[in-house]
Amino acid sequence: MKKFIALGLCFLILTFTACNQGNKDSGSPFGNNDGFIVVGFSQVGAESDWRLANTKSMRETFNEENGYKLILKDAQQKQENQIAAIREFIAQKVDYIVFAPVTEEGWDDALREAKNAGIPVIIVDRMIKTSDDSLYTCWVGSDFRKEGDTAVAWMETTFKDRASLKIVHLQGNIGSSAQIGRTEGLQAGVERNKGWEVIYRATGDFTQVKGKEVMEFVLKQYDSFDVVYCENDNMAYGAMEAMDVAKKPYGLNGGVTVISFDATHAGLDATIKGRINYNVECNPLHGPRVETIIKQLINGETPDKLAYVDEAAFDAATITQEDIDARAY
Ligand code: GZL
């Protein structure tokens, strides 16, 4: 009998230790977190200056000095890579999942797995379409439709006396919130202004290389157009490269009017030089905003479900070097 009780006690001690070991490891690939908060971040890619500034902001915020360990995964603009990253973060038992969705559709399954694992999901930058908004804790980003409306309002003022306006439209990643909102803004303007016409529309995937390819094609197909509406700075750089080669005048001093989005440092440099006529800001500095949300969650508070960042716009005719020097990206 005594032997039986001793065996039972050994079994109980071993079981209890194993459970504790399991709990001890929970939370992250870094053993028992070593006291750090582990953040898994699935980033769209490195396709643009904006994206690099966004990644930099997250890295500068979620570092060991501030008490965090960041696991950053670059999806190279592929949704399947982001879904794989989210599943990896779940397996690693990170404390928080942050992701910038490359497109709006197709996230429910992966996010439901994160929810079932009890890991809060914070969406940054672009938005998702879902029938169940309990699948994410909150979102912080830009109002892309408002960005498009801001650019179109400037066009309506600038071209108010024009009977017709031929527009070339370079779109971002098709299906991304940034592309959807900026395109909707332009489309609404075209419907409001009967003389406006989009003569050619194609995606440049938010990259300079593809922006140049699209503009090279346009220059071969169309002798004249009045505006190129580029949904980010990098596609605008590509379009301007192609127009330079074709000796097609553009910018403040005449020729094609160049509209851009992001207002990155290089984009504003092109604006103050008169190469880009109007540049609408899209603020990438999400690191501090996400950290505020995480601190709210740690303190048992409920962050706003949606948080829009304030954004400005810059006109080549009025922008100053002080405007540019004052900016963090
Ligand atoms: C906007 C962001 C867009 C930028 C592009 O919030 O999603 O993606 O406008 C970037 O530069 O590639």
Coordinates of C-alpha atoms and ligand atoms in Angstrom, one line a residue:
M1 CA 0.0 0.0 0.0
K2 CA 2.8 2.4 1.0
K3 CA 4.5 1.8 -2.4
F4 CA 1.3 2.5 -4.2
I5 CA 0.8 5.9 -2.4
A6 CA 4.5 6.8 -3.1
L7 CA 4.0 6.0 -6.8
G8 CA 0.8 8.0 -6.9
L9 CA 2.6 11.0 -5.2
C10 CA 5.5 10.8 -7.8
F11 CA 2.9 10.8 -10.6
L12 CA 1.2 13.8 -9.2
I13 CA 4.4 15.8 -8.8
L14 CA 5.5 15.0 -12.3
T15 CA 2.2 16.0 -13.7
F16 CA 2.1 19.3 -11.8
T17 CA 5.7 20.1 -13.0
A18 CA 4.8 19.3 -16.6
C19 CA 1.8 21.6 -16.4
N20 CA 3.8 24.4 -14.9
Q21 CA 6.5 23.9 -17.6
G22 CA 3.8 24.3 -20.2
N23 CA 2.5 27.6 -18.5
K24 CA 6.1 28.7 -18.0
D25 CA 6.8 28.5 -21.8
S26 CA 3.6 30.2 -22.8
G27 CA 3.7 33.5 -24.5
S28 CA 6.6 33.4 -26.8
P29 CA 9.5 31.6 -28.5
F30 CA 11.8 33.4 -26.1
G31 CA 11.3 30.8 -23.3
N32 CA 9.2 32.4 -20.6
N33 CA 9.2 35.8 -22.3
D34 CA 12.2 36.9 -20.1
G35 CA 9.9 39.6 -18.9
F36 CA 9.5 41.0 -22.4
I37 CA 6.1 41.6 -24.2
V38 CA 6.3 39.7 -27.5
V39 CA 4.7 41.3 -30.5
G40 CA 4.3 39.4 -33.8
F41 CA 4.1 41.9 -36.7
S42 CA 3.0 40.8 -40.2
Q43 CA 4.1 43.6 -42.5
V44 CA 2.9 43.9 -46.2
G45 CA 6.3 44.1 -47.6
A46 CA 9.0 46.8 -48.5
E47 CA 7.4 48.1 -51.7
S48 CA 7.5 51.8 -50.9
D49 CA 9.2 54.6 -48.9
W50 CA 5.9 54.7 -46.9
R51 CA 6.2 51.1 -46.0
L52 CA 9.8 51.4 -44.9
A53 CA 8.9 54.3 -42.7
N54 CA 6.0 52.3 -41.3
T55 CA 8.4 49.3 -40.5
K56 CA 10.9 51.7 -39.0
S57 CA 8.3 53.2 -36.7
M58 CA 7.3 49.7 -35.4
R59 CA 10.9 48.7 -34.9
E60 CA 11.8 51.9 -33.0
T61 CA 8.8 51.3 -30.7
F62 CA 8.9 47.6 -30.1
N63 CA 12.5 47.1 -29.0
E64 CA 14.0 45.5 -26.0
E65 CA 14.9 48.9 -24.5
N66 CA 11.1 49.6 -24.3
G67 CA 10.4 46.1 -22.9
Y68 CA 9.4 44.4 -26.1
K69 CA 10.5 41.6 -28.4
L70 CA 9.3 42.1 -32.0
I71 CA 9.0 39.3 -34.5
L72 CA 8.6 41.0 -37.8
K73 CA 7.6 39.0 -40.9
D74 CA 7.8 40.7 -44.4
A75 CA 5.0 39.2 -46.6
Q76 CA 6.4 40.5 -49.9
Q77 CA 2.9 41.7 -50.7
K78 CA 1.4 38.2 -50.6
Q79 CA -1.6 37.4 -48.5
E80 CA -0.7 33.8 -48.1
N81 CA 2.6 34.9 -46.5
Q82 CA 0.6 37.0 -44.0
I83 CA -1.7 34.2 -43.1
A84 CA 1.3 31.9 -42.6
A85 CA 2.9 34.5 -40.4
I86 CA -0.3 34.9 -38.2
R87 CA -0.4 31.1 -37.8
E88 CA 3.3 31.1 -36.8
F89 CA 2.7 33.8 -34.2
I90 CA -0.1 31.7 -32.7
A91 CA 2.2 28.7 -32.5
Q92 CA 4.8 30.8 -30.9
K93 CA 2.2 32.0 -28.4
V94 CA 3.1 35.7 -28.9
D95 CA 1.4 38.2 -26.6
Y96 CA 0.0 40.4 -29.4
I97 CA -0.4 40.1 -33.2
V98 CA -0.2 43.2 -35.3
F99 CA -0.8 43.2 -39.0
A100 CA -1.1 45.5 -42.0
P101 CA -3.4 43.5 -44.4
V102 CA -2.2 43.6 -48.0
T103 CA -5.9 43.3 -49.2
E104 CA -9.2 43.6 -47.4
E105 CA -10.7 40.1 -48.0
G106 CA -9.9 36.6 -46.7
W107 CA -8.7 37.0 -43.1
D108 CA -11.5 35.4 -41.0
D109 CA -10.0 31.9 -40.7
A110 CA -6.6 33.0 -39.5
L111 CA -8.0 35.7 -37.2
R112 CA -10.5 33.2 -35.7
E113 CA -7.5 30.9 -34.8
A114 CA -5.8 33.9 -33.1
K115 CA -9.0 34.7 -31.2
N116 CA -9.4 31.0 -30.1
A117 CA -5.8 31.2 -28.9
G118 CA -6.6 34.2 -26.9
I119 CA -4.2 36.5 -28.7
P120 CA -5.4 40.1 -29.3
V121 CA -5.1 41.2 -32.9
I122 CA -4.4 44.9 -33.7
I123 CA -4.8 45.9 -37.4
V124 CA -2.7 48.8 -38.7
D125 CA -2.7 50.8 -41.9
R126 CA -5.2 49.1 -44.3
M127 CA -8.5 47.6 -43.2
I128 CA -10.1 44.2 -43.6
K129 CA -13.6 43.2 -44.6
T130 CA -15.2 40.8 -42.1
S131 CA -18.7 39.9 -40.9
D132 CA -17.3 39.4 -37.4
D133 CA -15.5 42.4 -36.0
S134 CA -14.8 40.5 -32.8
L135 CA -12.0 38.9 -34.8
Y136 CA -9.8 41.9 -34.2
T137 CA -9.4 44.1 -31.1
C138 CA -9.0 47.4 -32.9
W139 CA -7.6 49.2 -36.0
V140 CA -5.5 52.3 -36.4
G141 CA -4.9 53.8 -39.8
S142 CA -5.8 56.4 -42.4
D143 CA -9.1 57.5 -44.0
F144 CA -8.2 56.6 -47.6
R145 CA -11.5 57.9 -49.0
K146 CA -10.9 61.2 -47.4
E147 CA -7.4 61.3 -48.8
G148 CA -8.9 60.7 -52.3
D149 CA -11.5 63.4 -51.7
T150 CA -8.8 65.9 -50.6
A151 CA -6.9 65.3 -53.9
V152 CA -10.0 65.6 -56.0
A153 CA -11.2 68.8 -54.2
W154 CA -7.8 70.4 -55.1
M155 CA -8.3 69.2 -58.8
E156 CA -11.8 70.7 -58.9
T157 CA -10.4 74.1 -57.7
T158 CA -7.4 73.9 -60.0
F159 CA -9.3 72.9 -63.1
K160 CA -12.7 74.6 -62.4
D161 CA -12.6 76.4 -65.7
R162 CA -11.7 73.4 -67.8
A163 CA -14.4 72.0 -70.1
S164 CA -12.5 68.6 -70.2
L165 CA -9.8 66.8 -68.3
K166 CA -8.0 63.6 -69.4
I167 CA -6.8 61.6 -66.4
V168 CA -4.3 58.7 -66.2
H169 CA -4.9 56.7 -63.0
L170 CA -2.1 54.6 -61.4
Q171 CA -3.7 52.4 -58.7
G172 CA -2.0 50.7 -55.7
N173 CA -2.4 47.0 -54.7
I174 CA -5.9 46.1 -56.1
G175 CA -8.2 45.3 -53.2
S176 CA -6.2 47.2 -50.6
S177 CA -8.0 49.8 -48.5
A178 CA -5.6 52.5 -49.7
Q179 CA -6.4 51.7 -53.4
I180 CA -10.1 51.3 -52.8
G181 CA -10.5 54.7 -50.9
R182 CA -8.2 56.7 -53.2
T183 CA -9.9 55.3 -56.3
E184 CA -13.4 55.9 -54.9
G185 CA -12.4 59.5 -54.3
L186 CA -11.4 60.0 -57.9
Q187 CA -14.4 58.1 -59.3
A188 CA -16.7 60.4 -57.3
G189 CA -14.9 63.4 -58.8
V190 CA -15.3 62.0 -62.3
E191 CA -19.0 61.5 -61.8
R192 CA -19.4 65.0 -60.4
N193 CA -17.4 66.7 -63.2
K194 CA -18.8 65.8 -66.6
G195 CA -15.8 66.9 -68.5
W196 CA -13.5 64.6 -66.6
E197 CA -12.4 61.3 -68.2
V198 CA -10.1 58.6 -66.9
I199 CA -8.5 57.6 -70.3
Y200 CA -6.4 54.8 -68.7
R201 CA -6.3 53.0 -65.4
A202 CA -3.9 50.3 -64.2
T203 CA -2.2 49.1 -61.1
G204 CA 1.4 49.9 -60.4
D205 CA 1.3 47.9 -57.1
F206 CA 2.5 50.9 -55.2
T207 CA 6.0 50.4 -56.7
Q208 CA 8.3 52.7 -58.7
V209 CA 9.2 50.0 -61.3
K210 CA 5.6 49.2 -62.1
G211 CA 4.6 52.8 -62.0
K212 CA 7.2 53.5 -64.7
E213 CA 6.1 50.5 -66.8
V214 CA 2.5 51.7 -66.8
M215 CA 3.5 55.3 -67.8
E216 CA 5.7 54.0 -70.6
F217 CA 2.7 52.1 -72.0
V218 CA 0.5 55.2 -71.6
L219 CA 3.0 57.5 -73.4
K220 CA 3.0 55.1 -76.4
Q221 CA -0.8 54.9 -76.5
Y222 CA -1.9 58.5 -75.8
D223 CA -0.5 61.8 -77.3
S224 CA -2.1 64.0 -74.6
F225 CA -3.5 63.8 -71.1
D226 CA -3.8 66.4 -68.4
V227 CA -3.3 64.7 -65.1
V228 CA -1.6 61.6 -63.7
Y229 CA -3.3 60.5 -60.4
C230 CA -0.7 58.3 -58.6
E231 CA -2.0 56.5 -55.5
N232 CA 1.5 56.7 -53.9
D233 CA 4.8 58.5 -54.2
N234 CA 6.8 55.6 -55.5
M235 CA 4.5 55.1 -58.5
A236 CA 4.7 58.9 -59.1
Y237 CA 8.5 58.6 -59.2
G238 CA 8.2 55.9 -61.8
A239 CA 5.7 57.9 -63.9
M240 CA 8.0 60.9 -63.8
E241 CA 11.0 58.8 -64.8
A242 CA 9.0 57.7 -67.9
M243 CA 7.9 61.2 -68.7
D244 CA 11.5 62.5 -68.3
V245 CA 12.7 59.9 -70.9
A246 CA 9.8 60.8 -73.2
K247 CA 10.5 64.5 -72.7
K248 CA 6.9 65.0 -71.6
P249 CA 6.6 68.2 -69.6
Y250 CA 4.9 67.9 -66.2
G251 CA 4.6 69.6 -62.8
L252 CA 4.2 73.2 -61.6
N253 CA 5.8 74.8 -64.7
G254 CA 3.3 73.3 -67.1
G255 CA 2.4 70.1 -68.8
V256 CA 0.9 67.1 -67.0
T257 CA -0.3 67.7 -63.5
V258 CA 1.1 65.1 -61.0
I259 CA -1.1 64.1 -58.0
S260 CA 0.5 61.8 -55.4
F261 CA -0.2 60.3 -52.0
D262 CA 2.0 59.5 -48.9
A263 CA 3.9 62.8 -48.7
T264 CA 7.1 60.9 -47.7
H265 CA 10.3 63.0 -47.4
A266 CA 11.3 62.2 -51.0
G267 CA 7.7 62.9 -52.2
L268 CA 7.7 66.3 -50.6
D269 CA 11.1 67.0 -52.0
A270 CA 9.7 66.3 -55.5
T271 CA 6.7 68.6 -54.5
I272 CA 8.8 71.6 -53.4
K273 CA 10.8 71.2 -56.7
G274 CA 7.5 71.5 -58.6
R275 CA 7.7 68.0 -60.1
I276 CA 4.6 66.8 -58.1
N277 CA 1.8 69.3 -58.0
Y278 CA -0.1 68.1 -55.0
N279 CA 0.8 65.4 -52.4
V280 CA -1.7 64.1 -49.9
E281 CA -0.2 62.8 -46.6
C282 CA -0.6 59.3 -45.4
N283 CA 1.0 59.0 -42.0
P284 CA 3.0 55.7 -41.4
L285 CA 4.1 56.3 -37.8
H286 CA 1.9 53.6 -36.3
G287 CA 4.4 52.3 -33.7
P288 CA 3.5 54.7 -30.9
R289 CA -0.2 54.4 -31.6
V290 CA 0.0 50.6 -31.4
E291 CA 2.0 50.8 -28.2
T292 CA -0.7 53.1 -26.7
I293 CA -3.3 50.4 -27.5
I294 CA -1.2 47.6 -26.0
K295 CA -0.8 49.6 -22.8
Q296 CA -4.5 50.2 -22.7
L297 CA -5.1 46.5 -23.0
I298 CA -2.6 45.7 -20.3
N299 CA -4.4 48.1 -18.0
G300 CA -7.7 46.5 -18.7
E301 CA -9.0 49.4 -20.7
T302 CA -10.9 49.1 -24.0
P303 CA -9.2 51.0 -26.9
D304 CA -11.4 52.6 -29.6
K305 CA -12.3 50.0 -32.2
L306 CA -11.3 52.4 -35.0
A307 CA -8.7 55.2 -34.7
Y308 CA -8.1 57.5 -37.7
V309 CA -4.8 59.4 -37.9
D310 CA -4.9 63.2 -38.8
E311 CA -3.4 64.0 -42.2
A312 CA -2.5 67.1 -44.3
A313 CA -1.9 67.8 -47.9
F314 CA 0.9 69.8 -49.7
D315 CA 0.6 72.1 -52.8
A316 CA 3.8 72.7 -54.8
A317 CA 2.8 76.3 -55.1
T318 CA 2.8 76.9 -51.3
I319 CA 4.9 74.2 -49.6
T320 CA 8.0 75.5 -47.7
Q321 CA 11.2 73.8 -46.6
E322 CA 10.0 74.3 -43.0
D323 CA 7.0 72.1 -43.9
I324 CA 9.4 69.4 -45.0
D325 CA 12.0 69.8 -42.2
A326 CA 9.2 69.5 -39.6
R327 CA 8.3 66.0 -40.7
A328 CA 9.5 62.7 -39.1
Y329 CA 9.4 60.7 -42.2
Ligands
GZL1 C1 -1.3 53.4 -47.1 C2 -0.4 52.2 -47.4 C3 0.0 52.3 -48.8 C4 0.9 53.5 -49.1 C5 1.9 52.9 -50.1 O1 -1.7 53.4 -45.7 O2 -1.1 51.0 -47.2 O3 0.9 51.1 -49.0 O4 0.2 54.6 -49.6 C6 2.2 51.6 -49.4 O5 3.0 53.7 -50.3 O6 2.8 50.7 -50.3

